[in-house]
Amino acid sequence: PSTETTSSIWRIEDDDGLLVEEVQTFRSFGAHGVAHITSEGSHYLAVSMYYADFVAILKWDGSRFEEHQRLPCEGGGGICAFVVDGQQRLAVAEFGKKGVSLFGLEQDKFHHLQYLQADGCCHVSTTCLNKRTYLIAAANWSSTTKWRTASTVFSLTRDVFAPSFDLSSGEGSSTLTYQGRHFCFVAKHKNPDGSCCRRSPLYEWRRGKYQLVQELDHDDGAHGACLFEATNSKLYLAIACCGDREK
């Protein structure tokens, strides 16, 4: 079967009612994630692709996003954009290389900065706590540790990420600072024995690391989550459950 797919870009406007309109499509190969970056007035989209050996960097030319650069990547998974000391950066999970590749934007081009060993990583996110950047490499399964694979939290020191501590295995994570407290939720899909998981951990930052504060019950196989503060100034957590595909 063909691995080529068509990905799309949509415009959302408020014109006497919400107007959502597709404005562009572009070729992709099993696109897995997308991140937006803006720098010095330029706009970029970074698209990770599972069935390609590159991450596509698209740049806005004034009328549409055109391919600008290809970053080497073996089986692209989760992707996120973040900023360190004013520099725009990308983190990309690579299934083929069993880890995470980091890139920095300089003079209109992304350059490889570092590779992080993180077997089983499928989702990446970052957070800044106490003026230090942390990268969460959510991992679900690896060929060596199976469903017991831990998610690794890396900390940035002198512009180099290094492993700091582990969290539960998971398909994704979400972090949020709320009223001075720092939370992290890991969406857990499988139990260590391979059965579908119905409980996922909520962590809070205490004494220099995320500490488990509660396990939340949910339907089969959490796959993603989002912590957010609503207009009523209260903290909420949305959990996306994929279900047990083996039933």
mmCIF file of C-alpha atoms in Angstrom:
data_model
loop_
_atom_site.group_PDB
_atom_site.id
_atom_site.type_symbol
_atom_site.label_atom_id
_atom_site.label_comp_id
_atom_site.label_asym_id
_atom_site.label_seq_id
_atom_site.Cartn_x
_atom_site.Cartn_y
_atom_site.Cartn_z
ATOM 1 C CA PRO A 1 0.000 0.000 0.000
ATOM 2 C CA SER A 2 1.042 3.584 -0.627
ATOM 3 C CA THR A 3 2.513 5.488 2.313
ATOM 4 C CA GLU A 4 1.857 8.880 0.743
ATOM 5 C CA THR A 5 -0.797 10.975 2.442
ATOM 6 C CA THR A 6 -2.253 14.438 1.975
ATOM 7 C CA SER A 7 -1.985 16.813 4.924
ATOM 8 C CA SER A 8 -3.791 20.122 5.071
ATOM 9 C CA ILE A 9 -3.751 23.651 6.495
ATOM 10 C CA TRP A 10 -6.941 25.440 7.498
ATOM 11 C CA ARG A 11 -7.811 29.057 8.192
ATOM 12 C CA ILE A 12 -10.165 29.945 11.052
ATOM 13 C CA GLU A 13 -11.911 33.324 11.022
ATOM 14 C CA ASP A 14 -14.705 34.989 12.934
ATOM 15 C CA ASP A 15 -16.912 36.636 10.311
ATOM 16 C CA ASP A 16 -20.391 36.924 11.828
ATOM 17 C CA GLY A 17 -19.886 33.325 12.884
ATOM 18 C CA LEU A 18 -16.976 30.908 12.865
ATOM 19 C CA LEU A 19 -15.607 30.242 9.361
ATOM 20 C CA VAL A 20 -13.249 27.285 8.921
ATOM 21 C CA GLU A 21 -11.756 26.896 5.464
ATOM 22 C CA GLU A 22 -9.086 24.637 3.985
ATOM 23 C CA VAL A 23 -6.464 26.855 2.343
ATOM 24 C CA GLN A 24 -3.645 24.460 1.443
ATOM 25 C CA THR A 25 -2.654 20.816 1.148
ATOM 26 C CA PHE A 26 0.819 19.291 1.006
ATOM 27 C CA ARG A 27 2.348 15.868 0.406
ATOM 28 C CA SER A 28 3.290 13.821 3.432
ATOM 29 C CA PHE A 29 4.254 10.235 4.218
ATOM 30 C CA GLY A 30 2.445 9.025 7.283
ATOM 31 C CA ALA A 31 2.558 12.454 8.943
ATOM 32 C CA HIS A 32 2.634 11.925 12.698
ATOM 33 C CA GLY A 33 3.005 15.374 14.253
ATOM 34 C CA VAL A 34 3.249 19.075 13.436
ATOM 35 C CA ALA A 35 4.698 22.092 15.238
ATOM 36 C CA HIS A 36 4.588 25.826 14.457
ATOM 37 C CA ILE A 37 7.661 28.044 14.863
ATOM 38 C CA THR A 38 7.976 31.790 14.422
ATOM 39 C CA SER A 39 11.298 33.627 14.327
ATOM 40 C CA GLU A 40 12.306 37.105 13.162
ATOM 41 C CA GLY A 41 9.006 37.568 11.330
ATOM 42 C CA SER A 42 9.150 34.200 9.552
ATOM 43 C CA HIS A 43 6.712 31.331 10.099
ATOM 44 C CA TYR A 44 7.593 27.641 9.812
ATOM 45 C CA LEU A 45 5.737 24.347 10.133
ATOM 46 C CA ALA A 46 7.726 21.249 11.115
ATOM 47 C CA VAL A 47 6.040 17.972 10.103
ATOM 48 C CA SER A 48 7.308 14.613 11.361
ATOM 49 C CA MET A 49 6.588 11.594 9.166
ATOM 50 C CA TYR A 50 6.552 7.952 10.150
ATOM 51 C CA TYR A 51 7.073 6.635 6.606
ATOM 52 C CA ALA A 52 9.821 9.019 5.546
ATOM 53 C CA ASP A 53 13.462 9.593 6.385
ATOM 54 C CA PHE A 54 13.010 13.297 7.056
ATOM 55 C CA VAL A 55 11.101 15.961 8.940
ATOM 56 C CA ALA A 56 9.656 18.464 6.474
ATOM 57 C CA ILE A 57 10.202 22.138 7.296
ATOM 58 C CA LEU A 58 7.657 24.317 5.504
ATOM 59 C CA LYS A 59 8.105 28.106 5.386
ATOM 60 C CA TRP A 60 5.479 30.756 4.746
ATOM 61 C CA ASP A 61 6.336 32.637 1.517
ATOM 62 C CA GLY A 62 3.615 35.268 1.849
ATOM 63 C CA SER A 63 0.859 33.247 0.238
ATOM 64 C CA ARG A 64 1.423 29.597 1.200
ATOM 65 C CA PHE A 65 3.740 27.228 3.075
ATOM 66 C CA GLU A 66 6.439 25.801 0.806
ATOM 67 C CA GLU A 67 9.037 23.145 1.592
ATOM 68 C CA HIS A 68 12.122 24.896 2.914
ATOM 69 C CA GLN A 69 14.303 22.176 4.446
ATOM 70 C CA ARG A 70 14.448 18.477 5.259
ATOM 71 C CA LEU A 71 15.838 17.273 8.587
ATOM 72 C CA PRO A 72 17.126 13.679 8.779
ATOM 73 C CA CYS A 73 14.771 11.454 10.754
ATOM 74 C CA GLU A 74 14.098 7.710 10.960
ATOM 75 C CA GLY A 75 10.413 7.092 11.540
ATOM 76 C CA GLY A 76 9.192 10.399 12.933
ATOM 77 C CA GLY A 77 6.803 10.365 15.889
ATOM 78 C CA GLY A 78 5.886 13.119 18.316
ATOM 79 C CA ILE A 79 7.307 16.591 17.729
ATOM 80 C CA CYS A 80 7.343 19.809 19.758
ATOM 81 C CA ALA A 81 8.777 23.311 19.462
ATOM 82 C CA PHE A 82 10.313 25.192 22.394
ATOM 83 C CA VAL A 83 12.639 28.099 23.117
ATOM 84 C CA VAL A 84 15.998 28.147 24.925
ATOM 85 C CA ASP A 85 17.707 31.504 25.504
ATOM 86 C CA GLY A 86 15.749 33.032 22.645
ATOM 87 C CA GLN A 87 16.598 30.270 20.147
ATOM 88 C CA GLN A 88 13.769 28.296 18.546
ATOM 89 C CA ARG A 89 14.261 24.549 18.862
ATOM 90 C CA LEU A 90 12.602 21.291 17.843
ATOM 91 C CA ALA A 91 12.440 17.911 19.558
ATOM 92 C CA VAL A 92 11.468 14.928 17.405
ATOM 93 C CA ALA A 93 10.829 11.356 18.540
ATOM 94 C CA GLU A 94 12.422 8.863 16.149
ATOM 95 C CA PHE A 95 11.054 5.322 16.259
ATOM 96 C CA GLY A 96 13.796 4.047 13.957
ATOM 97 C CA LYS A 97 16.668 5.434 16.057
ATOM 98 C CA LYS A 98 14.942 4.713 19.395
ATOM 99 C CA GLY A 99 15.394 8.204 20.741
ATOM 100 C CA VAL A 100 14.873 11.931 20.348
ATOM 101 C CA SER A 101 16.715 14.325 18.033
ATOM 102 C CA LEU A 102 17.060 18.018 18.879
ATOM 103 C CA PHE A 103 17.432 20.830 16.334
ATOM 104 C CA GLY A 104 18.026 24.571 16.668
ATOM 105 C CA LEU A 105 17.056 27.366 14.265
ATOM 106 C CA GLU A 106 19.880 29.654 13.196
ATOM 107 C CA GLN A 107 20.000 31.967 10.172
ATOM 108 C CA ASP A 108 16.833 30.520 8.622
ATOM 109 C CA LYS A 109 18.001 26.890 8.877
ATOM 110 C CA PHE A 110 17.589 24.158 11.473
ATOM 111 C CA HIS A 111 20.775 22.441 12.644
ATOM 112 C CA HIS A 112 21.173 19.209 14.607
ATOM 113 C CA LEU A 113 22.118 19.840 18.236
ATOM 114 C CA GLN A 114 21.871 16.591 20.187
ATOM 115 C CA TYR A 115 20.548 13.048 20.179
ATOM 116 C CA LEU A 116 18.891 11.587 23.310
ATOM 117 C CA GLN A 117 18.657 7.833 23.851
ATOM 118 C CA ALA A 118 15.030 7.127 24.735
ATOM 119 C CA ASP A 119 13.947 3.698 23.522
ATOM 120 C CA GLY A 120 10.199 3.473 22.993
ATOM 121 C CA CYS A 121 9.658 7.241 22.953
ATOM 122 C CA CYS A 122 6.561 8.199 20.985
ATOM 123 C CA HIS A 123 5.722 11.669 22.351
ATOM 124 C CA VAL A 124 7.844 14.660 23.398
ATOM 125 C CA SER A 125 6.996 17.792 25.368
ATOM 126 C CA THR A 126 8.934 20.420 27.285
ATOM 127 C CA THR A 127 8.369 22.570 30.333
ATOM 128 C CA CYS A 128 10.375 25.261 32.133
ATOM 129 C CA LEU A 129 10.571 25.017 35.929
ATOM 130 C CA ASN A 130 12.690 27.235 38.152
ATOM 131 C CA LYS A 131 14.418 28.687 35.063
ATOM 132 C CA ARG A 132 15.467 25.228 33.833
ATOM 133 C CA THR A 133 14.115 23.447 30.744
ATOM 134 C CA TYR A 134 12.935 19.858 31.031
ATOM 135 C CA LEU A 135 12.069 17.506 28.178
ATOM 136 C CA ILE A 136 9.626 14.645 28.792
ATOM 137 C CA ALA A 137 10.140 11.682 26.474
ATOM 138 C CA ALA A 138 6.955 9.651 26.922
ATOM 139 C CA ALA A 139 7.674 6.023 26.065
ATOM 140 C CA ASN A 140 5.232 3.139 25.787
ATOM 141 C CA TRP A 141 7.000 -0.008 24.550
ATOM 142 C CA SER A 142 10.499 -1.132 23.609
ATOM 143 C CA SER A 143 11.925 -4.424 22.383
ATOM 144 C CA THR A 144 13.975 -4.866 25.570
ATOM 145 C CA THR A 145 11.686 -3.735 28.405
ATOM 146 C CA LYS A 146 8.360 -4.353 26.610
ATOM 147 C CA TRP A 147 5.443 -2.628 28.391
ATOM 148 C CA ARG A 148 7.646 -1.868 31.418
ATOM 149 C CA THR A 149 9.461 0.887 29.519
ATOM 150 C CA ALA A 150 9.804 4.082 31.559
ATOM 151 C CA SER A 151 9.309 7.625 30.294
ATOM 152 C CA THR A 152 12.459 9.693 30.813
ATOM 153 C CA VAL A 153 12.650 13.315 31.920
ATOM 154 C CA PHE A 154 15.778 15.107 30.659
ATOM 155 C CA SER A 155 17.058 18.352 32.180
ATOM 156 C CA LEU A 156 19.016 21.036 30.326
ATOM 157 C CA THR A 157 22.320 22.151 31.866
ATOM 158 C CA ARG A 158 24.842 24.291 29.979
ATOM 159 C CA ASP A 159 22.901 23.703 26.767
ATOM 160 C CA VAL A 160 23.069 19.902 27.042
ATOM 161 C CA PHE A 161 20.155 17.630 27.960
ATOM 162 C CA ALA A 162 20.874 14.723 30.319
ATOM 163 C CA PRO A 163 18.585 12.124 31.949
ATOM 164 C CA SER A 164 17.242 13.373 35.268
ATOM 165 C CA PHE A 165 14.519 10.962 36.465
ATOM 166 C CA ASP A 166 11.863 8.564 35.185
ATOM 167 C CA LEU A 167 8.085 8.612 35.056
ATOM 168 C CA SER A 168 5.545 5.934 34.192
ATOM 169 C CA SER A 169 5.336 4.565 30.673
ATOM 170 C CA GLY A 170 2.808 6.372 28.512
ATOM 171 C CA GLU A 171 1.631 7.407 25.065
ATOM 172 C CA GLY A 172 1.745 11.111 25.895
ATOM 173 C CA SER A 173 2.067 13.698 28.640
ATOM 174 C CA SER A 174 0.747 17.126 29.552
ATOM 175 C CA THR A 175 2.170 19.723 31.949
ATOM 176 C CA LEU A 176 0.770 22.909 33.418
ATOM 177 C CA THR A 177 1.606 25.430 36.107
ATOM 178 C CA TYR A 178 -1.460 26.388 38.137
ATOM 179 C CA GLN A 179 -1.425 28.855 41.036
ATOM 180 C CA GLY A 180 2.289 28.318 41.551
ATOM 181 C CA ARG A 181 2.052 24.512 41.500
ATOM 182 C CA HIS A 182 3.470 22.394 38.676
ATOM 183 C CA PHE A 183 1.576 19.334 37.426
ATOM 184 C CA CYS A 184 2.295 16.569 34.921
ATOM 185 C CA PHE A 185 -0.079 13.865 33.703
ATOM 186 C CA VAL A 186 1.089 10.782 31.778
ATOM 187 C CA ALA A 187 -1.509 9.055 29.584
ATOM 188 C CA LYS A 188 -0.918 5.340 30.074
ATOM 189 C CA HIS A 189 -2.076 2.876 27.438
ATOM 190 C CA LYS A 190 -0.837 -0.498 28.714
ATOM 191 C CA ASN A 191 -0.063 -2.166 32.026
ATOM 192 C CA PRO A 192 3.302 -3.922 32.513
ATOM 193 C CA ASP A 193 1.679 -7.279 31.653
ATOM 194 C CA GLY A 194 0.387 -5.901 28.333
ATOM 195 C CA SER A 195 -3.244 -5.607 29.396
ATOM 196 C CA CYS A 196 -5.086 -2.390 28.614
ATOM 197 C CA CYS A 197 -4.583 0.248 31.283
ATOM 198 C CA ARG A 198 -7.457 1.943 33.115
ATOM 199 C CA ARG A 199 -5.415 4.126 35.489
ATOM 200 C CA SER A 200 -2.885 6.849 34.710
ATOM 201 C CA PRO A 201 -0.634 8.876 37.022
ATOM 202 C CA LEU A 202 -0.853 12.540 37.974
ATOM 203 C CA TYR A 203 2.399 14.053 39.244
ATOM 204 C CA GLU A 204 3.276 17.277 41.034
ATOM 205 C CA TRP A 205 6.700 18.941 41.149
ATOM 206 C CA ARG A 206 8.138 18.477 44.638
ATOM 207 C CA ARG A 207 11.732 18.537 45.860
ATOM 208 C CA GLY A 208 13.298 18.748 42.413
ATOM 209 C CA LYS A 209 11.256 16.143 40.530
ATOM 210 C CA TYR A 210 7.729 15.099 39.619
ATOM 211 C CA GLN A 211 6.238 13.060 42.482
ATOM 212 C CA LEU A 212 3.187 10.832 42.108
ATOM 213 C CA VAL A 213 0.165 12.371 43.855
ATOM 214 C CA GLN A 214 -2.738 10.350 42.459
ATOM 215 C CA GLU A 215 -3.734 7.718 39.909
ATOM 216 C CA LEU A 216 -6.863 8.569 37.937
ATOM 217 C CA ASP A 217 -9.360 5.987 36.693
ATOM 218 C CA HIS A 218 -10.410 6.187 33.035
ATOM 219 C CA ASP A 219 -11.651 4.020 30.181
ATOM 220 C CA ASP A 220 -9.415 1.576 28.292
ATOM 221 C CA GLY A 221 -6.049 2.814 27.062
ATOM 222 C CA ALA A 222 -5.320 6.495 27.602
ATOM 223 C CA HIS A 223 -3.517 7.817 24.514
ATOM 224 C CA GLY A 224 -3.310 11.545 25.100
ATOM 225 C CA ALA A 225 -4.209 14.238 27.606
ATOM 226 C CA CYS A 226 -4.367 17.976 28.113
ATOM 227 C CA LEU A 227 -4.155 19.942 31.357
ATOM 228 C CA PHE A 228 -5.738 23.381 30.961
ATOM 229 C CA GLU A 229 -7.029 26.322 32.940
ATOM 230 C CA ALA A 230 -10.579 27.336 31.959
ATOM 231 C CA THR A 231 -12.206 30.754 31.938
ATOM 232 C CA ASN A 232 -13.541 30.087 35.431
ATOM 233 C CA SER A 233 -9.884 29.962 36.611
ATOM 234 C CA LYS A 234 -10.162 26.291 37.565
ATOM 235 C CA LEU A 235 -7.801 23.497 36.501
ATOM 236 C CA TYR A 236 -9.108 20.744 34.220
ATOM 237 C CA LEU A 237 -7.699 17.580 32.678
ATOM 238 C CA ALA A 238 -8.982 16.047 29.430
ATOM 239 C CA ILE A 239 -8.005 12.395 28.824
ATOM 240 C CA ALA A 240 -8.287 10.799 25.365
ATOM 241 C CA CYS A 241 -8.820 7.023 25.535
ATOM 242 C CA CYS A 242 -8.002 4.861 22.530
ATOM 243 C CA GLY A 243 -9.652 1.681 23.776
ATOM 244 C CA ASP A 244 -8.445 -1.911 23.746
ATOM 245 C CA ARG A 245 -7.698 -2.671 20.088
ATOM 246 C CA GLU A 246 -7.012 -6.331 20.887
ATOM 247 C CA LYS A 247 -10.532 -7.139 22.129
#
